[in-house]
Amino acid sequence: MAAQTGRVFFLLIVISVTTSFYLLTWGNSITISIWQDFSVKNNSKGEGGLFGHYIFWQKGRNLTPHLAKINETTLSSSVTKSKSDQTWSAVPETPIPILSRQSFKKFPLWDFEDVYNEDASPRQTTCAQSLRNSKDEFFQKSFLPNIRLFLHKDNINMSEWNRLSHFNNPFGFMEFKYNDVMASLKLIPKPKEPLIPPKQGGDGCVRCAVVGTGGILNSSKMGAEIDAHDYVFRMNGAAIKGFEEDVGNRTSVYVHTAHSITASPYFLKEYGYTSAPHDEGIKYVMIPEGMRDFNWLEGLLKGERISSGPYHNKEPRTYYSGQYNESRFYVLHQDFLRYVRNRFLKSQNLNASFWAIVRPTNGAFTIFLALHTCDIVSAYGFMTEDYNKYSNYYVQRFTKSKVIFYSNHDFSMEKDLWKNLHDRKIIKLYQGKGGKV
């Protein structure tokens, strides 16, 4: 026992001497890592638990939001403070151990779950009718006007990687390998202009239409009204040719995943759909849904064939019909996607064993993108209370397929939310001929 105690004591002396040597040798540049436990409210056993991850401090740098909970007692026992400038020194960070979705029986609620990156200041508006001026208590409490919308190479670093690695896709990088994903993240350019530039003249209001694919638009004759908006958002299989009278013919912003832009021409071929919208000057917005999307991004941004994954050897740029332009291409930030889910569409299905595939639809993300970039938002082709009266898609003029409630989307919750936002005068929802926007 005495010998064992002696060995432990000797080891402590060695560590102390080594640390002192580095402190004396490197001074302010000394880099020290901290092991800190993060609290998670449920783990694979369905009970309270702790997951340890490496956290690092960089000299002269502010804490990221999820590190703010570390108290001074923890710090004083883990880190050495620089005597000259009283700032924390740091080591080059490394990726945290990869977390597996299978480790959790249900949605893991981290203590920094509802903390998000925000941009410096929200878009200013002179529009008196702007949804940003809403006095609705629910909306004011939930809405973050300056939530960070877009991901790019300048706002991703190791600290951000480690934070976002706690969340499953598309809300983060859980289960992904750092080098696999960073190959594409380092290519994403910082947007050179806002997604929706203000319109000149008029009353200062930016009016946007978000057009879904629902059968409620069949014979609606809403096309002219949709096109009269300043900007028109579409997503997924946005068939236009032959449907202009009902859905309009303009597209300002097209929101997609790698799957939706590649699969839509195949599934909608019989309805005359050949490619994604490609109006001159169109803005493309991508939802980074999974690893296949990062493979897609790498090929797209490099202008090359995809080297791996399910789209191996495909040329992404060919799917944009000559309208791809780096300055008009945007990637939604995982914080924005998670915020939409957490604040507005937090389904009870997140408590089920299949929690990891549950997420809002591309249409839902598109509506919220419009809410954060426009003053007045009208939604067409989205599910309403009488959805059973209509075909699933507006392209199905002569057939009536029922809406299939897949487990990855909570359609009922989205339907209720659109009606709720309409009633609160946040959006204007087209509800059929008897209930226009």
Tab-separated table of C-alpha atoms in Angstrom:
chain	number	residue	atom	x	y	z
A	1	MET	CA	0.000	0.000	0.000
A	2	ALA	CA	2.840	2.342	0.918
A	3	ALA	CA	4.621	1.540	-2.361
A	4	GLN	CA	1.484	2.298	-4.361
A	5	THR	CA	1.012	5.595	-2.542
A	6	GLY	CA	4.610	6.466	-3.295
A	7	ARG	CA	4.153	5.809	-7.004
A	8	VAL	CA	1.070	8.034	-7.135
A	9	PHE	CA	2.928	10.787	-5.257
A	10	PHE	CA	5.874	10.480	-7.665
A	11	LEU	CA	3.531	10.728	-10.662
A	12	LEU	CA	1.964	13.892	-9.278
A	13	ILE	CA	5.407	15.430	-8.829
A	14	VAL	CA	6.327	14.604	-12.444
A	15	ILE	CA	3.116	16.216	-13.729
A	16	SER	CA	3.679	19.289	-11.574
A	17	VAL	CA	7.291	19.689	-12.706
A	18	THR	CA	6.366	19.195	-16.366
A	19	THR	CA	3.598	21.788	-16.166
A	20	SER	CA	5.900	24.268	-14.435
A	21	PHE	CA	8.512	23.715	-17.153
A	22	TYR	CA	6.035	24.569	-19.893
A	23	LEU	CA	4.737	27.588	-18.010
A	24	LEU	CA	8.264	28.934	-17.582
A	25	THR	CA	9.266	28.125	-21.127
A	26	TRP	CA	6.242	29.313	-23.086
A	27	GLY	CA	4.710	31.968	-20.827
A	28	ASN	CA	1.535	33.392	-22.316
A	29	SER	CA	1.481	30.893	-25.175
A	30	ILE	CA	0.996	27.912	-22.865
A	31	THR	CA	-1.948	25.802	-23.988
A	32	ILE	CA	-3.984	23.814	-21.537
A	33	SER	CA	-6.983	21.605	-22.155
A	34	ILE	CA	-9.930	21.177	-19.853
A	35	TRP	CA	-12.120	18.141	-19.371
A	36	GLN	CA	-15.595	19.361	-18.592
A	37	ASP	CA	-18.815	17.397	-18.110
A	38	PHE	CA	-21.908	18.581	-19.951
A	39	SER	CA	-25.279	17.771	-18.502
A	40	VAL	CA	-27.835	16.009	-20.648
A	41	LYS	CA	-31.345	15.429	-19.382
A	42	ASN	CA	-31.680	11.924	-20.783
A	43	ASN	CA	-29.266	9.321	-22.013
A	44	SER	CA	-29.414	5.810	-23.426
A	45	LYS	CA	-30.891	4.577	-20.163
A	46	GLY	CA	-33.552	7.245	-20.158
A	47	GLU	CA	-32.231	8.890	-17.031
A	48	GLY	CA	-29.935	11.697	-15.985
A	49	GLY	CA	-26.358	11.356	-17.111
A	50	LEU	CA	-23.133	13.120	-17.972
A	51	PHE	CA	-21.127	13.165	-21.162
A	52	GLY	CA	-17.560	14.387	-20.881
A	53	HIS	CA	-16.073	16.398	-23.740
A	54	TYR	CA	-12.906	18.338	-24.273
A	55	ILE	CA	-13.417	22.083	-24.069
A	56	PHE	CA	-10.719	24.592	-24.756
A	57	TRP	CA	-10.186	28.240	-24.076
A	58	GLN	CA	-8.505	30.533	-26.538
A	59	LYS	CA	-6.571	33.538	-25.376
A	60	GLY	CA	-8.529	36.774	-25.500
A	61	ARG	CA	-11.633	35.065	-26.848
A	62	ASN	CA	-15.183	35.164	-25.493
A	63	LEU	CA	-16.893	32.059	-24.238
A	64	THR	CA	-19.183	30.320	-26.648
A	65	PRO	CA	-22.748	30.230	-25.222
A	66	HIS	CA	-22.649	26.634	-24.000
A	67	LEU	CA	-19.437	27.218	-22.045
A	68	ALA	CA	-20.863	30.067	-20.013
A	69	LYS	CA	-22.211	27.653	-17.410
A	70	ILE	CA	-18.697	26.694	-16.278
A	71	ASN	CA	-18.098	28.383	-12.968
A	72	GLU	CA	-14.922	29.880	-11.554
A	73	THR	CA	-14.420	27.007	-9.124
A	74	THR	CA	-14.229	24.604	-12.032
A	75	LEU	CA	-11.872	26.907	-13.870
A	76	SER	CA	-9.537	27.470	-10.966
A	77	SER	CA	-9.073	23.752	-10.508
A	78	SER	CA	-8.543	23.072	-14.214
A	79	VAL	CA	-6.791	25.976	-15.890
A	80	THR	CA	-3.822	28.239	-15.286
A	81	LYS	CA	-4.410	31.946	-15.766
A	82	SER	CA	-1.888	34.167	-17.543
A	83	LYS	CA	-0.373	36.589	-15.024
A	84	SER	CA	0.280	39.357	-17.535
A	85	ASP	CA	-3.143	39.857	-19.107
A	86	GLN	CA	-5.474	37.778	-16.952
A	87	THR	CA	-6.837	35.909	-19.989
A	88	TRP	CA	-7.126	32.162	-20.416
A	89	SER	CA	-4.569	30.384	-22.520
A	90	ALA	CA	-5.590	27.578	-24.846
A	91	VAL	CA	-4.588	24.473	-26.757
A	92	PRO	CA	-5.423	23.748	-30.355
A	93	GLU	CA	-8.773	22.030	-30.078
A	94	THR	CA	-9.567	18.570	-31.340
A	95	PRO	CA	-12.927	17.040	-32.293
A	96	ILE	CA	-14.924	15.548	-29.450
A	97	PRO	CA	-15.564	11.795	-29.496
A	98	ILE	CA	-18.253	10.996	-32.062
A	99	LEU	CA	-21.699	10.688	-30.485
A	100	SER	CA	-24.076	8.036	-31.786
A	101	ARG	CA	-27.822	8.504	-32.205
A	102	GLN	CA	-28.260	4.943	-30.976
A	103	SER	CA	-26.939	6.006	-27.571
A	104	PHE	CA	-30.202	7.843	-26.936
A	105	LYS	CA	-33.616	6.257	-26.614
A	106	LYS	CA	-35.186	9.635	-27.244
A	107	PHE	CA	-34.253	13.190	-28.173
A	108	PRO	CA	-31.288	14.220	-25.945
A	109	LEU	CA	-31.984	17.588	-24.361
A	110	TRP	CA	-28.662	19.287	-23.695
A	111	ASP	CA	-28.432	22.203	-21.290
A	112	PHE	CA	-27.435	24.428	-24.242
A	113	GLU	CA	-30.181	23.093	-26.518
A	114	ASP	CA	-31.989	26.427	-26.806
A	115	VAL	CA	-28.890	28.593	-27.223
A	116	TYR	CA	-28.180	29.800	-30.761
A	117	ASN	CA	-25.739	31.853	-32.746
A	118	GLU	CA	-27.190	35.213	-33.662
A	119	ASP	CA	-25.981	37.780	-36.155
A	120	ALA	CA	-24.914	41.243	-35.086
A	121	SER	CA	-28.223	42.960	-35.677
A	122	PRO	CA	-31.578	42.122	-37.254
A	123	ARG	CA	-32.582	43.513	-40.612
A	124	GLN	CA	-33.985	47.007	-40.213
A	125	THR	CA	-37.402	47.730	-41.699
A	126	THR	CA	-39.509	50.805	-42.253
A	127	CYS	CA	-42.608	48.716	-42.918
A	128	ALA	CA	-45.343	49.545	-40.420
A	129	GLN	CA	-47.109	46.252	-41.193
A	130	SER	CA	-43.967	44.147	-40.771
A	131	LEU	CA	-44.399	40.887	-38.861
A	132	ARG	CA	-41.376	42.025	-36.853
A	133	ASN	CA	-43.611	44.668	-35.288
A	134	SER	CA	-46.132	42.100	-34.091
A	135	LYS	CA	-47.244	42.533	-30.481
A	136	ASP	CA	-48.406	38.932	-30.276
A	137	GLU	CA	-47.013	37.529	-27.013
A	138	PHE	CA	-46.427	33.987	-28.318
A	139	PHE	CA	-44.602	35.196	-31.389
A	140	GLN	CA	-42.518	37.775	-29.521
A	141	LYS	CA	-41.397	35.131	-27.035
A	142	SER	CA	-40.465	32.538	-29.666
A	143	PHE	CA	-39.185	34.597	-32.601
A	144	LEU	CA	-35.477	35.492	-32.798
A	145	PRO	CA	-35.221	38.236	-35.437
A	146	ASN	CA	-31.433	38.026	-35.679
A	147	ILE	CA	-30.987	34.233	-35.568
A	148	ARG	CA	-28.017	33.231	-37.707
A	149	LEU	CA	-29.466	32.024	-40.999
A	150	PHE	CA	-26.503	30.856	-43.017
A	151	LEU	CA	-23.522	28.580	-42.556
A	152	HIS	CA	-20.201	29.460	-44.184
A	153	LYS	CA	-16.491	28.852	-43.774
A	154	ASP	CA	-15.966	31.960	-41.639
A	155	ASN	CA	-18.411	30.917	-38.890
A	156	ILE	CA	-17.322	27.324	-38.401
A	157	ASN	CA	-14.325	26.395	-36.258
A	158	MET	CA	-13.437	23.600	-33.863
A	159	SER	CA	-15.487	25.051	-31.002
A	160	GLU	CA	-18.510	25.271	-33.265
A	161	TRP	CA	-17.875	21.791	-34.623
A	162	ASN	CA	-17.775	20.367	-31.107
A	163	ARG	CA	-20.920	22.209	-30.054
A	164	LEU	CA	-22.882	21.218	-33.139
A	165	SER	CA	-21.666	17.620	-32.882
A	166	HIS	CA	-24.119	17.156	-30.010
A	167	PHE	CA	-27.091	17.465	-32.379
A	168	ASN	CA	-28.338	14.973	-34.946
A	169	ASN	CA	-28.611	16.009	-38.582
A	170	PRO	CA	-29.865	18.280	-39.998
A	171	PHE	CA	-29.469	20.159	-36.714
A	172	GLY	CA	-25.795	19.340	-36.238
A	173	PHE	CA	-22.966	16.919	-36.942
A	174	MET	CA	-23.734	13.987	-34.651
A	175	GLU	CA	-22.193	10.749	-36.024
A	176	PHE	CA	-20.193	12.628	-38.673
A	177	LYS	CA	-16.407	12.582	-38.941
A	178	TYR	CA	-14.730	15.947	-38.767
A	179	ASN	CA	-12.532	15.541	-41.849
A	180	ASP	CA	-15.385	14.181	-43.971
A	181	VAL	CA	-17.616	17.200	-43.362
A	182	MET	CA	-15.003	19.939	-43.114
A	183	ALA	CA	-13.906	19.190	-46.679
A	184	SER	CA	-17.103	20.899	-47.822
A	185	LEU	CA	-17.645	23.365	-44.963
A	186	LYS	CA	-14.321	25.057	-45.699
A	187	LEU	CA	-15.549	25.782	-49.218
A	188	ILE	CA	-18.841	27.517	-48.379
A	189	PRO	CA	-18.403	31.222	-49.155
A	190	LYS	CA	-19.680	33.939	-46.872
A	191	PRO	CA	-22.800	35.504	-48.464
A	192	LYS	CA	-21.932	38.735	-50.211
A	193	GLU	CA	-25.456	40.132	-50.015
A	194	PRO	CA	-28.652	39.527	-48.042
A	195	LEU	CA	-30.940	36.818	-49.370
A	196	ILE	CA	-33.698	39.367	-49.922
A	197	PRO	CA	-32.478	42.875	-50.750
A	198	PRO	CA	-34.908	45.672	-49.842
A	199	LYS	CA	-37.165	46.922	-52.612
A	200	GLN	CA	-36.709	50.509	-53.719
A	201	GLY	CA	-39.604	52.927	-53.297
A	202	GLY	CA	-43.096	51.931	-52.232
A	203	ASP	CA	-44.089	51.748	-48.590
A	204	GLY	CA	-40.895	50.034	-47.455
A	205	CYS	CA	-42.565	46.637	-47.037
A	206	VAL	CA	-41.030	43.485	-48.526
A	207	ARG	CA	-43.867	41.142	-49.526
A	208	CYS	CA	-43.105	37.477	-50.083
A	209	ALA	CA	-45.089	34.452	-51.230
A	210	VAL	CA	-44.074	30.964	-50.136
A	211	VAL	CA	-45.482	28.363	-52.494
A	212	GLY	CA	-45.817	24.772	-51.330
A	213	THR	CA	-46.794	21.786	-53.454
A	214	GLY	CA	-50.205	20.985	-51.938
A	215	GLY	CA	-53.226	20.030	-54.028
A	216	ILE	CA	-55.197	22.918	-52.549
A	217	LEU	CA	-53.720	25.012	-55.377
A	218	ASN	CA	-55.461	22.963	-58.069
A	219	SER	CA	-57.869	25.285	-59.949
A	220	SER	CA	-57.107	28.025	-57.423
A	221	LYS	CA	-56.162	30.639	-60.032
A	222	MET	CA	-53.751	32.100	-57.481
A	223	GLY	CA	-50.910	32.414	-59.993
A	224	ALA	CA	-51.273	36.143	-60.687
A	225	GLU	CA	-51.598	36.934	-56.977
A	226	ILE	CA	-48.487	34.883	-56.175
A	227	ASP	CA	-46.442	36.577	-58.893
A	228	ALA	CA	-47.517	40.019	-57.657
A	229	HIS	CA	-45.332	39.601	-54.544
A	230	ASP	CA	-41.874	41.124	-54.406
A	231	TYR	CA	-40.289	37.704	-53.978
A	232	VAL	CA	-41.510	34.136	-54.444
A	233	PHE	CA	-40.078	31.217	-52.457
A	234	ARG	CA	-40.477	27.623	-53.643
A	235	MET	CA	-39.077	24.267	-52.577
A	236	ASN	CA	-38.740	20.611	-53.604
A	237	GLY	CA	-40.692	19.582	-56.740
A	238	ALA	CA	-41.683	23.116	-57.720
A	239	ALA	CA	-43.433	22.314	-61.006
A	240	ILE	CA	-44.369	25.479	-62.868
A	241	LYS	CA	-44.756	24.785	-66.591
A	242	GLY	CA	-48.408	24.068	-67.292
A	243	PHE	CA	-49.476	25.147	-63.794
A	244	GLU	CA	-48.813	28.893	-64.042
A	245	GLU	CA	-52.450	29.925	-63.638
A	246	ASP	CA	-52.610	28.288	-60.229
A	247	VAL	CA	-49.063	28.612	-58.887
A	248	GLY	CA	-47.486	31.521	-60.786
A	249	ASN	CA	-44.345	31.433	-62.891
A	250	ARG	CA	-41.780	33.379	-60.857
A	251	THR	CA	-39.207	31.953	-58.456
A	252	SER	CA	-36.876	34.219	-56.481
A	253	VAL	CA	-35.614	31.692	-53.922
A	254	TYR	CA	-35.505	27.915	-54.292
A	255	VAL	CA	-34.932	25.838	-51.135
A	256	HIS	CA	-33.748	22.260	-51.526
A	257	THR	CA	-31.715	19.310	-50.321
A	258	ALA	CA	-29.523	17.131	-52.498
A	259	HIS	CA	-32.309	14.551	-52.456
A	260	SER	CA	-35.105	16.923	-53.471
A	261	ILE	CA	-33.214	18.507	-56.363
A	262	THR	CA	-32.172	15.118	-57.779
A	263	ALA	CA	-35.318	13.086	-57.045
A	264	SER	CA	-37.988	15.592	-58.129
A	265	PRO	CA	-37.268	15.322	-61.880
A	266	TYR	CA	-37.586	11.546	-61.587
A	267	PHE	CA	-40.787	11.407	-59.537
A	268	LEU	CA	-42.514	14.261	-61.377
A	269	LYS	CA	-41.394	13.413	-64.883
A	270	GLU	CA	-44.893	12.353	-65.945
A	271	TYR	CA	-46.149	15.852	-65.033
A	272	GLY	CA	-43.625	17.596	-67.254
A	273	TYR	CA	-41.156	18.536	-64.513
A	274	THR	CA	-37.601	18.457	-65.814
A	275	SER	CA	-35.499	20.595	-63.467
A	276	ALA	CA	-35.459	22.878	-60.462
A	277	PRO	CA	-36.553	26.495	-61.038
A	278	HIS	CA	-33.821	28.477	-62.749
A	279	ASP	CA	-35.052	32.035	-63.211
A	280	GLU	CA	-32.326	34.512	-64.074
A	281	GLY	CA	-30.762	35.788	-60.863
A	282	ILE	CA	-32.476	33.153	-58.695
A	283	LYS	CA	-31.111	32.501	-55.188
A	284	TYR	CA	-30.544	28.866	-54.196
A	285	VAL	CA	-30.718	27.831	-50.542
A	286	MET	CA	-29.613	24.381	-49.408
A	287	ILE	CA	-30.655	22.483	-46.288
A	288	PRO	CA	-27.668	20.369	-45.133
A	289	GLU	CA	-29.778	17.331	-44.346
A	290	GLY	CA	-27.099	14.631	-44.062
A	291	MET	CA	-23.732	13.391	-45.230
A	292	ARG	CA	-24.958	13.112	-48.807
A	293	ASP	CA	-25.606	16.864	-48.766
A	294	PHE	CA	-22.031	17.584	-47.701
A	295	ASN	CA	-20.805	15.326	-50.519
A	296	TRP	CA	-23.078	17.321	-52.839
A	297	LEU	CA	-21.763	20.645	-51.542
A	298	GLU	CA	-18.152	19.640	-52.082
A	299	GLY	CA	-18.798	18.660	-55.689
A	300	LEU	CA	-20.967	21.723	-56.315
A	301	LEU	CA	-18.584	24.264	-54.847
A	302	LYS	CA	-15.560	22.743	-56.586
A	303	GLY	CA	-17.387	22.360	-59.879
A	304	GLU	CA	-16.470	18.680	-59.971
A	305	ARG	CA	-18.086	15.276	-59.990
A	306	ILE	CA	-18.963	13.929	-56.548
A	307	SER	CA	-16.253	11.566	-55.353
A	308	SER	CA	-18.172	9.504	-52.791
A	309	GLY	CA	-21.585	8.743	-51.329
A	310	PRO	CA	-24.927	7.949	-52.978
A	311	TYR	CA	-24.416	10.638	-55.637
A	312	HIS	CA	-21.002	9.374	-56.641
A	313	ASN	CA	-19.970	10.642	-60.083
A	314	LYS	CA	-22.904	13.053	-60.419
A	315	GLU	CA	-22.174	16.646	-61.448
A	316	PRO	CA	-24.182	18.878	-59.087
A	317	ARG	CA	-23.930	22.035	-61.193
A	318	THR	CA	-25.888	20.436	-64.022
A	319	TYR	CA	-28.984	20.390	-61.770
A	320	TYR	CA	-29.117	24.206	-61.608
A	321	SER	CA	-29.577	24.719	-65.369
A	322	GLY	CA	-26.767	27.228	-65.691
A	323	GLN	CA	-28.005	29.488	-62.874
A	324	TYR	CA	-25.642	28.301	-60.143
A	325	ASN	CA	-23.542	31.209	-58.952
A	326	GLU	CA	-21.439	31.198	-55.803
A	327	SER	CA	-22.654	34.690	-54.893
A	328	ARG	CA	-26.283	33.525	-55.023
A	329	PHE	CA	-25.927	30.246	-53.163
A	330	TYR	CA	-26.675	29.892	-49.444
A	331	VAL	CA	-26.550	27.054	-46.901
A	332	LEU	CA	-28.889	27.154	-43.905
A	333	HIS	CA	-27.182	27.137	-40.515
A	334	GLN	CA	-27.867	24.237	-38.177
A	335	ASP	CA	-28.794	26.672	-35.403
A	336	PHE	CA	-31.551	28.124	-37.574
A	337	LEU	CA	-32.923	24.659	-38.333
A	338	ARG	CA	-32.806	23.664	-34.663
A	339	TYR	CA	-34.423	26.930	-33.600
A	340	VAL	CA	-37.368	26.331	-35.958
A	341	ARG	CA	-37.857	22.901	-34.464
A	342	ASN	CA	-37.359	23.864	-30.834
A	343	ARG	CA	-39.354	27.097	-30.778
A	344	PHE	CA	-42.195	26.248	-33.164
A	345	LEU	CA	-42.335	22.586	-34.205
A	346	LYS	CA	-41.134	20.457	-31.307
A	347	SER	CA	-43.059	17.279	-32.035
A	348	GLN	CA	-43.998	14.729	-29.385
A	349	ASN	CA	-42.463	12.176	-31.734
A	350	LEU	CA	-39.070	13.331	-30.493
A	351	ASN	CA	-39.802	11.214	-27.420
A	352	ALA	CA	-40.171	8.100	-29.557
A	353	SER	CA	-37.463	5.608	-30.450
A	354	PHE	CA	-37.335	7.034	-33.991
A	355	TRP	CA	-36.639	10.557	-32.683
A	356	ALA	CA	-33.510	10.982	-34.802
A	357	ILE	CA	-35.406	11.135	-38.115
A	358	VAL	CA	-38.058	13.584	-36.889
A	359	ARG	CA	-37.714	17.075	-38.343
A	360	PRO	CA	-39.822	19.856	-39.879
A	361	THR	CA	-40.493	19.667	-43.608
A	362	ASN	CA	-38.503	21.612	-46.192
A	363	GLY	CA	-41.660	23.689	-46.622
A	364	ALA	CA	-41.660	24.607	-42.942
A	365	PHE	CA	-38.024	25.684	-43.057
A	366	THR	CA	-38.842	27.767	-46.129
A	367	ILE	CA	-41.732	29.570	-44.420
A	368	PHE	CA	-39.472	30.478	-41.504
A	369	LEU	CA	-36.717	31.588	-43.841
A	370	ALA	CA	-39.254	33.971	-45.386
A	371	LEU	CA	-40.397	35.123	-41.935
A	372	HIS	CA	-36.812	36.128	-41.158
A	373	THR	CA	-36.138	37.917	-44.435
A	374	CYS	CA	-39.478	39.502	-45.417
A	375	ASP	CA	-41.983	41.875	-43.808
A	376	ILE	CA	-45.219	40.329	-45.032
A	377	VAL	CA	-45.456	36.599	-45.787
A	378	SER	CA	-48.268	34.776	-47.594
A	379	ALA	CA	-48.257	30.964	-47.768
A	380	TYR	CA	-49.904	28.990	-50.570
A	381	GLY	CA	-50.105	25.247	-51.107
A	382	PHE	CA	-49.657	24.263	-47.468
A	383	MET	CA	-51.773	21.856	-45.467
A	384	THR	CA	-55.041	23.214	-44.083
A	385	GLU	CA	-57.723	21.740	-41.835
A	386	ASP	CA	-59.668	20.389	-44.837
A	387	TYR	CA	-56.646	18.801	-46.513
A	388	ASN	CA	-58.611	15.605	-47.205
A	389	LYS	CA	-60.586	17.475	-49.881
A	390	TYR	CA	-57.493	17.882	-52.048
A	391	SER	CA	-54.911	15.751	-53.788
A	392	ASN	CA	-51.529	15.428	-52.170
A	393	TYR	CA	-49.774	17.512	-54.853
A	394	TYR	CA	-51.087	20.206	-57.167
A	395	VAL	CA	-49.576	18.409	-60.158
A	396	GLN	CA	-52.117	15.621	-59.605
A	397	ARG	CA	-55.020	17.212	-61.434
A	398	PHE	CA	-56.764	14.021	-62.425
A	399	THR	CA	-55.861	11.788	-59.499
A	400	LYS	CA	-56.331	12.258	-55.791
A	401	SER	CA	-53.620	10.642	-53.709
A	402	LYS	CA	-54.015	10.924	-49.963
A	403	VAL	CA	-51.499	12.653	-47.756
A	404	ILE	CA	-49.221	10.025	-46.230
A	405	PHE	CA	-48.225	10.845	-42.685
A	406	TYR	CA	-44.629	9.677	-42.698
A	407	SER	CA	-42.985	9.349	-39.305
A	408	ASN	CA	-40.163	11.796	-40.075
A	409	HIS	CA	-42.531	14.795	-40.304
A	410	ASP	CA	-45.316	15.887	-37.965
A	411	PHE	CA	-47.762	17.114	-40.619
A	412	SER	CA	-50.568	17.628	-38.122
A	413	MET	CA	-48.412	19.903	-36.007
A	414	GLU	CA	-47.339	21.918	-39.035
A	415	LYS	CA	-50.952	22.227	-40.225
A	416	ASP	CA	-51.998	23.580	-36.841
A	417	LEU	CA	-49.046	25.976	-36.713
A	418	TRP	CA	-49.856	27.556	-40.098
A	419	LYS	CA	-53.450	28.154	-38.984
A	420	ASN	CA	-52.220	29.498	-35.651
A	421	LEU	CA	-49.814	31.945	-37.305
A	422	HIS	CA	-52.558	32.990	-39.716
A	423	ASP	CA	-54.991	33.668	-36.870
A	424	ARG	CA	-52.306	35.671	-35.063
A	425	LYS	CA	-51.779	37.702	-38.263
A	426	ILE	CA	-48.150	36.629	-38.571
A	427	ILE	CA	-48.662	35.026	-41.982
A	428	LYS	CA	-51.493	34.996	-44.501
A	429	LEU	CA	-52.455	31.408	-45.266
A	430	TYR	CA	-54.331	30.469	-48.420
A	431	GLN	CA	-57.127	28.156	-47.219
A	432	GLY	CA	-58.913	27.442	-50.470
A	433	LYS	CA	-61.505	29.364	-52.456
A	434	GLY	CA	-63.671	29.836	-49.395
A	435	GLY	CA	-60.845	31.207	-47.251
A	436	LYS	CA	-58.388	33.211	-49.314
A	437	VAL	CA	-55.369	34.896	-47.784
